[in-house]
Coordinates of C-alpha atoms in Angstrom, one line a residue:
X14 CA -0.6 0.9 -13.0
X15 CA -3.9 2.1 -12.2
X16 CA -5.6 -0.4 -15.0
X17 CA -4.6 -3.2 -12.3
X18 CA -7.4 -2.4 -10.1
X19 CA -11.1 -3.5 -10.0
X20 CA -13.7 -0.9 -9.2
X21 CA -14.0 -3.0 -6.1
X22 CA -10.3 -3.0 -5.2
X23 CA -10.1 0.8 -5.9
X24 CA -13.0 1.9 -3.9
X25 CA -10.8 -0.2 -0.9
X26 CA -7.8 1.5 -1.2
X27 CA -9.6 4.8 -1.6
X28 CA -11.8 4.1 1.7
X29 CA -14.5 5.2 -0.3
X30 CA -17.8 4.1 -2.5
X31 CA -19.2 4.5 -6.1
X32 CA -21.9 6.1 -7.7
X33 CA -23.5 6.5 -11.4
X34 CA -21.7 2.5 -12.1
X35 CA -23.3 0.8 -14.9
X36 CA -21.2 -2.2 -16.2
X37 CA -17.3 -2.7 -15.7
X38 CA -14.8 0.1 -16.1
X39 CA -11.0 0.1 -17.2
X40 CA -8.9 2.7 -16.5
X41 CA -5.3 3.6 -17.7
X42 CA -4.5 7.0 -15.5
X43 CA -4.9 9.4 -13.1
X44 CA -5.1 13.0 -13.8
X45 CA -5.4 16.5 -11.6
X46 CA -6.1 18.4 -14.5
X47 CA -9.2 18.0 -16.2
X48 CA -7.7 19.2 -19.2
X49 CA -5.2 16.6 -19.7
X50 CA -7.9 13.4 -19.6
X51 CA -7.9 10.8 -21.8
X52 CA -10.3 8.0 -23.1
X53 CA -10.5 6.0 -19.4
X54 CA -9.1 8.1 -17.3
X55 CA -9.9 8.9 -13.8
X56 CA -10.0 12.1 -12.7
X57 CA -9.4 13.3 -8.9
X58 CA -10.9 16.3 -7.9
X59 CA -8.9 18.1 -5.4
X60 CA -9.9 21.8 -3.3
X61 CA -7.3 24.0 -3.1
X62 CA -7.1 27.3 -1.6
X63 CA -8.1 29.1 -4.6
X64 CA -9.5 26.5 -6.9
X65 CA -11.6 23.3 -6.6
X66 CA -11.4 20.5 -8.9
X67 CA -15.1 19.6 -7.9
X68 CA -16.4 22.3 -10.5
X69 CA -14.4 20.6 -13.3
X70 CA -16.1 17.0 -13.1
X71 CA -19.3 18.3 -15.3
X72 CA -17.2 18.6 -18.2
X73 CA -16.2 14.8 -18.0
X74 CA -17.4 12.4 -20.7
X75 CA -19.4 9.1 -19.8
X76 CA -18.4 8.2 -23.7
X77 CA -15.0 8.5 -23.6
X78 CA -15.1 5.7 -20.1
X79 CA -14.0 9.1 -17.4
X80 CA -14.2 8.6 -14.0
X81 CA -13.6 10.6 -10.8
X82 CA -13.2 10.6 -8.1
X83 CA -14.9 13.3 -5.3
X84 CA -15.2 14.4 -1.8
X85 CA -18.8 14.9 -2.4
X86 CA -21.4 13.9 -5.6
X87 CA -21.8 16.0 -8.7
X88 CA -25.0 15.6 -9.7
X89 CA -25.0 17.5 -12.8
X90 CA -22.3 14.3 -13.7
X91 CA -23.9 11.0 -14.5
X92 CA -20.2 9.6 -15.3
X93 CA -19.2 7.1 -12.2
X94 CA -17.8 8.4 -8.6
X95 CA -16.0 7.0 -6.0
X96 CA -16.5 9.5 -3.2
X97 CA -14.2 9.5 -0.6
X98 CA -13.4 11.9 2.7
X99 CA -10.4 13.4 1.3
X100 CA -9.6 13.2 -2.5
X101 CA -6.0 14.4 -1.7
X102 CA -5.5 11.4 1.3
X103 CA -7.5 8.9 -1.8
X104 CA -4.4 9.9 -4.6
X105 CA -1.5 9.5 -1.6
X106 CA -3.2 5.6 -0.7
X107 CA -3.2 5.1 -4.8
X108 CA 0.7 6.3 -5.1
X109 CA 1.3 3.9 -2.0
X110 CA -0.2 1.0 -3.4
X111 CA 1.2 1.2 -6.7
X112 CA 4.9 2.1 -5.6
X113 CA 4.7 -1.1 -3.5
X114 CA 3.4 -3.3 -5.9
X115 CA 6.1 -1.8 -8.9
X116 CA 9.4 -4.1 -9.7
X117 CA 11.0 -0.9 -10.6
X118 CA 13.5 0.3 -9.0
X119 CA 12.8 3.3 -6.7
X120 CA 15.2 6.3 -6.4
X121 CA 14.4 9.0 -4.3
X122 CA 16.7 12.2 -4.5
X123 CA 16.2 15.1 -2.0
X124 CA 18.8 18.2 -1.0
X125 CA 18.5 21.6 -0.4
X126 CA 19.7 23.2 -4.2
X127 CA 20.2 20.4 -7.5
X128 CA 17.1 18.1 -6.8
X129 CA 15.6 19.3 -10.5
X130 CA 18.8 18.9 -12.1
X131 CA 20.0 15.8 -10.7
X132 CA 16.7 14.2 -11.8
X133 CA 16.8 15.7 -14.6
X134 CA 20.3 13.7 -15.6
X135 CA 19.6 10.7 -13.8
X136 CA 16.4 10.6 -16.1
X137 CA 18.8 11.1 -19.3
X138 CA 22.0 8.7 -18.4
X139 CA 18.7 6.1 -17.5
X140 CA 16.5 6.9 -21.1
X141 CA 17.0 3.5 -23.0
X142 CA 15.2 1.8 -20.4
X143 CA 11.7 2.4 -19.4
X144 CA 11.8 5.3 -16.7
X145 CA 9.3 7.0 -15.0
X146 CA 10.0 10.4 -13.4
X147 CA 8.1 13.3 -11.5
X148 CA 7.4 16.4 -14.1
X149 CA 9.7 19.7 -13.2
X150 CA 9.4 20.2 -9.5
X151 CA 5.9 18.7 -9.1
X152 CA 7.8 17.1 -5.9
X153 CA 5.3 18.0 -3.0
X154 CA 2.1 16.0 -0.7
X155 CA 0.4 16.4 -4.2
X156 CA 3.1 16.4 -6.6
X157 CA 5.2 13.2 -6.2
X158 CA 2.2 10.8 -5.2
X159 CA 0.6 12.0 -8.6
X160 CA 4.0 10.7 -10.2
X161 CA 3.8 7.6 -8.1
X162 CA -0.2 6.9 -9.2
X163 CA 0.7 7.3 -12.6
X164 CA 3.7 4.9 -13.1
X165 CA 3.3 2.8 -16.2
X166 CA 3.4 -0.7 -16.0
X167 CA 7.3 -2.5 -16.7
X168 CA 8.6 1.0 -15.5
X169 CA 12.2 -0.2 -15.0
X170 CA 13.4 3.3 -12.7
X171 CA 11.0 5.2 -10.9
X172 CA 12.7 8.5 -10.6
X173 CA 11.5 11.0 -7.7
X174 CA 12.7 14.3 -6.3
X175 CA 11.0 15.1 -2.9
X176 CA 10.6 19.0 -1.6
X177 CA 9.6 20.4 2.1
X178 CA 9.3 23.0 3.8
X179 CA 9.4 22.3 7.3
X180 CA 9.8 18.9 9.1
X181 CA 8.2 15.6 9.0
X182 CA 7.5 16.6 5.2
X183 CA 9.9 14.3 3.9
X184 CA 9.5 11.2 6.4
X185 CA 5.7 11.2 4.8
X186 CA 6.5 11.3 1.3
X187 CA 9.3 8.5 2.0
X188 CA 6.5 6.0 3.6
X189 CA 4.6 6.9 0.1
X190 CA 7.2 6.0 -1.8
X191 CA 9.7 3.0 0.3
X192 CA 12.6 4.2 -1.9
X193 CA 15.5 1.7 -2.7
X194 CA 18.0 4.5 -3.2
X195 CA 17.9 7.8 -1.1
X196 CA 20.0 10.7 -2.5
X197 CA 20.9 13.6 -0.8
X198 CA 22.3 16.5 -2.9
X199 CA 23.2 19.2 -0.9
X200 CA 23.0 20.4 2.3
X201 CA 22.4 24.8 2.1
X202 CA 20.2 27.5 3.5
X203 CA 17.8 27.3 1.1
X204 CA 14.9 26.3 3.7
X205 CA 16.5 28.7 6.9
X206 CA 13.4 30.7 7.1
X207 CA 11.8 27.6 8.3
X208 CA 14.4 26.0 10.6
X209 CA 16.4 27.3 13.4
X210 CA 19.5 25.9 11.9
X211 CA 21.6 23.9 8.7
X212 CA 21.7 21.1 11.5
X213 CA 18.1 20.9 11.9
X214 CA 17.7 21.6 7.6
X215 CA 20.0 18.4 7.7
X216 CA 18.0 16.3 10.1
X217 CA 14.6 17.4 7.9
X218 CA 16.8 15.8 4.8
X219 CA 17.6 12.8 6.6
X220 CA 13.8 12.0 7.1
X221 CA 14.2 10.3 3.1
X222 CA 16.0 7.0 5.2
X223 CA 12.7 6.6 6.8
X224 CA 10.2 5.4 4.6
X225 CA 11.1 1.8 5.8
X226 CA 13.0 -0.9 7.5
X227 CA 14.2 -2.7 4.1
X228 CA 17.8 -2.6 3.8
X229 CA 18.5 0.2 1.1
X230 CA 21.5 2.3 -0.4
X231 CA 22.4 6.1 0.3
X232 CA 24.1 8.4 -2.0
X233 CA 25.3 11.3 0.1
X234 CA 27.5 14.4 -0.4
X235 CA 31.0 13.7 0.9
X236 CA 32.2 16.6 1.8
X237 CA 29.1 18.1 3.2
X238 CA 29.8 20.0 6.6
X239 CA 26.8 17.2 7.9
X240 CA 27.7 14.4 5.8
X241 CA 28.6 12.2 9.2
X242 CA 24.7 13.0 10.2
X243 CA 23.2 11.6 7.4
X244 CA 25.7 8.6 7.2
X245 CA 24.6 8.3 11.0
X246 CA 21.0 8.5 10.2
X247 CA 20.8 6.7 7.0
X248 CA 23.2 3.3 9.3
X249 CA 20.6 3.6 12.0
X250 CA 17.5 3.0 9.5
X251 CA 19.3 -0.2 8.3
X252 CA 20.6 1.2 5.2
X253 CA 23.4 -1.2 3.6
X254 CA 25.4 0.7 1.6
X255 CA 26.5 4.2 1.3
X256 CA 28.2 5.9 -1.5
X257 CA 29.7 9.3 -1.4
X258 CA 30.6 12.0 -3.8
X259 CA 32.9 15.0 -3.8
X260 CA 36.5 16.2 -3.8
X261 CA 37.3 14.5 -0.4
X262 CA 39.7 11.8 -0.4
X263 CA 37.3 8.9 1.0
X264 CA 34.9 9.7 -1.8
X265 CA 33.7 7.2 -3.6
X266 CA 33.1 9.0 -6.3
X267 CA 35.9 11.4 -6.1
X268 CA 36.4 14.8 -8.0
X269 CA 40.3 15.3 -8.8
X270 CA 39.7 18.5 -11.4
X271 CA 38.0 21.0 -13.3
X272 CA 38.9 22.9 -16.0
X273 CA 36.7 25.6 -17.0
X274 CA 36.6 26.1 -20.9
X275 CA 34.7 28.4 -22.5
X276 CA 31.3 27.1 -22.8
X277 CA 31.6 23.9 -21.4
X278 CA 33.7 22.3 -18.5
X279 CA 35.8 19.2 -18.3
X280 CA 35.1 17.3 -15.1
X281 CA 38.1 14.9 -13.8
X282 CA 37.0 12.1 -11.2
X283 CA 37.9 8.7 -10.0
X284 CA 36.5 5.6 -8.7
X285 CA 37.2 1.6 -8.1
X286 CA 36.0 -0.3 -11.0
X287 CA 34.0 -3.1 -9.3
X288 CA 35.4 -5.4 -12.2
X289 CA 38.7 -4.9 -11.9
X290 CA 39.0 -3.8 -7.9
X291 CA 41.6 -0.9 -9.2
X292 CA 41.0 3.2 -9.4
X293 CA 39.9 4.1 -12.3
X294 CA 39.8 7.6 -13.6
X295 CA 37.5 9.5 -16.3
X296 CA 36.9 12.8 -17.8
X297 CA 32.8 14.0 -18.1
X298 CA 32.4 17.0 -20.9
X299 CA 29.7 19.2 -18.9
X300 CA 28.3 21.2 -21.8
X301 CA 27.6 24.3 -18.9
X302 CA 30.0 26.2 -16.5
X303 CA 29.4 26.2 -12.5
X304 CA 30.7 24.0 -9.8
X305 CA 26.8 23.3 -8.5
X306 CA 26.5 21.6 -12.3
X307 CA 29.8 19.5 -11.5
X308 CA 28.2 18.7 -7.8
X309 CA 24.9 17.3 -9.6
X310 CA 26.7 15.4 -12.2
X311 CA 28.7 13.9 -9.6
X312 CA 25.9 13.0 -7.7
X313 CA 24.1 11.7 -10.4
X314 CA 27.1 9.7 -10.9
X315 CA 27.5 8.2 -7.9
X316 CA 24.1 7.1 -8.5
X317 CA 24.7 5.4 -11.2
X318 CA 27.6 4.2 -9.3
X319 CA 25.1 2.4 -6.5
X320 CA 23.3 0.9 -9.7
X321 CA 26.3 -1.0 -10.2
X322 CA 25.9 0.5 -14.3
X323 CA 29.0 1.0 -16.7
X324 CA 30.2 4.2 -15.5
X325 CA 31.5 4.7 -19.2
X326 CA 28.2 4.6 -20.9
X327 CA 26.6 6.6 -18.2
X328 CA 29.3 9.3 -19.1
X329 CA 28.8 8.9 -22.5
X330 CA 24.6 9.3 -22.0
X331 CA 25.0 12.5 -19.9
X332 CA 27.5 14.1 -22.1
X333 CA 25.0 13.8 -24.9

């Protein structure tokens, strides 16, 4: 939704000013990756430890309407700038600004093992409407503002998985984002190296309910060992609703078997239709064997769930 913006009302939400500008400019995306521009794109030109994106601009075309923007000016460019302090700060401001002014609606899906996956299905039980989702894993301070910056105009479901590795990672990513659904996968030891504890892992996951004080919906593990701290957590940042998942009885979206076939698995779960007010029960074809698939499909589920979709054609989609 970059093509929204003004050079004017760019350079203001960049906290930064242009150089080389000659005329009016239009452009469609943002790009990290010089390789990857297109006629009016913008580039942003970000240092890393080993590489910096600054060396790149030179080989941007004035012709084909590229832009960039820069922590310092290129002068061996004569294609426009919009230098700012910190390029990576200038691409978080741009994913804020756009994820507020979307209509989409915003999931956000965090855990310590099944974030990819979960995506992943979410993104192919949601595929006949317009969605917009984060690449692989690209799901860090760089990664997921890039996905939010790029969201295409009428996207109906903005997709996200967020990744840390210590605390206050998550909270920061959230305020980027203001997610209207917050999913929690999985709480393991995936990050221990980095916390003292699964309780404090936990607490670092619950830091998705913070982006902001709009009343929202959680979709949380059920019989996760700290399911009651994130139902605590996510009630305390006003969040509305919470839907569960698992084998526990309270589930929402609750397993009642497996059976594990030769190549695929047959996945057994009920629910309350919100139609008819009575349980309802339905059989998912998994075409893959393992209990963390049948976790992700639930969760992706219960999801849907919270969407207030047709569980039956969500079932259908995934299966496919």
């Amino acid at each position: 939704m970059i093509s929204q913006y003004s050079l004017e009302e760019l350079a203001k939400i960049c906290s930064g000013h242009w150089v080389n500008i000659q005329g009016n400019h239009y452009f469609k995306d943002v790009q990290l990756d010089h390789r990857k521009m297109k006629k009016n794109s913008i580039y942003i030109a970000i240092k890393g430890t080993n590489h910096d994106g600054h060396k790149f601009v030179s080989k941007l075309l004035k012709k084909f309407n590229h832009a960039a923007i820069v922590e310092k000016e290129i002068h061996s460019s004569n294609i426009p700038q919009l230098i700012v302090k910190n390029s990576i700060r200038a691409l978080q401001k741009i994913a804020k600004t756009n994820s507020l002014s979307t209509k989409a609606m915003k999931i956000a899906i965090t855990g310590s093992v099944g974030k990819t996956s979960t995506k992943e299905m979410l993104v192919k039980i949601l595929s006949k409407n317009k969605t917009h989702s984060n690449f692989g894993n690209l799901n860090n301070h760089i990664g997921l503002p890039l996905t939010l910056a790029q969201t295409p105009e009428n996207t109906k479901f903005l997709i996200a998985e967020m990744g840390m590795n210590k605390a206050n990672e998550i909270k920061y990513l959230s305020k980027i984002m203001n997610p209207n659904i917050c999913v929690i996968t999985k709480i393991a030891n995936s990050h221990i190296g980095n916390f003292k504890s699964l309780e404090d892992i936990a607490k670092a996951k619950s830091e998705i309910f913070l982006g902001n004080k709009d009343k929202k919906t959680a979709v949380l593990p059920r019989d996760d060992k700290y399911y009651y701290l994130l139902k605590k957590t996510a009630k305390l940042n006003n969040f509305s609703k919470i839907v569960s998942f698992g084998k526990h009885s309270e589930s929402n979206i609750k397993l009642i078997k497996i059976e594990y076939l030769n190549n695929h698995m047959k996945v057994y779960f009920s629910f309350i239709n919100k139609v008819s007010k009575k349980p309802t029960t339905m059989m998912l074809k998994l075409k893959m064997v393992g209990s963390h698939w049948v976790n992700n499909a639930l969760c992706a589920i219960a999801t849907c769930y919270a969407l207030n979709l047709n569980l039956k054609f969500c079932v259908k989609e995934l299966e496919s």
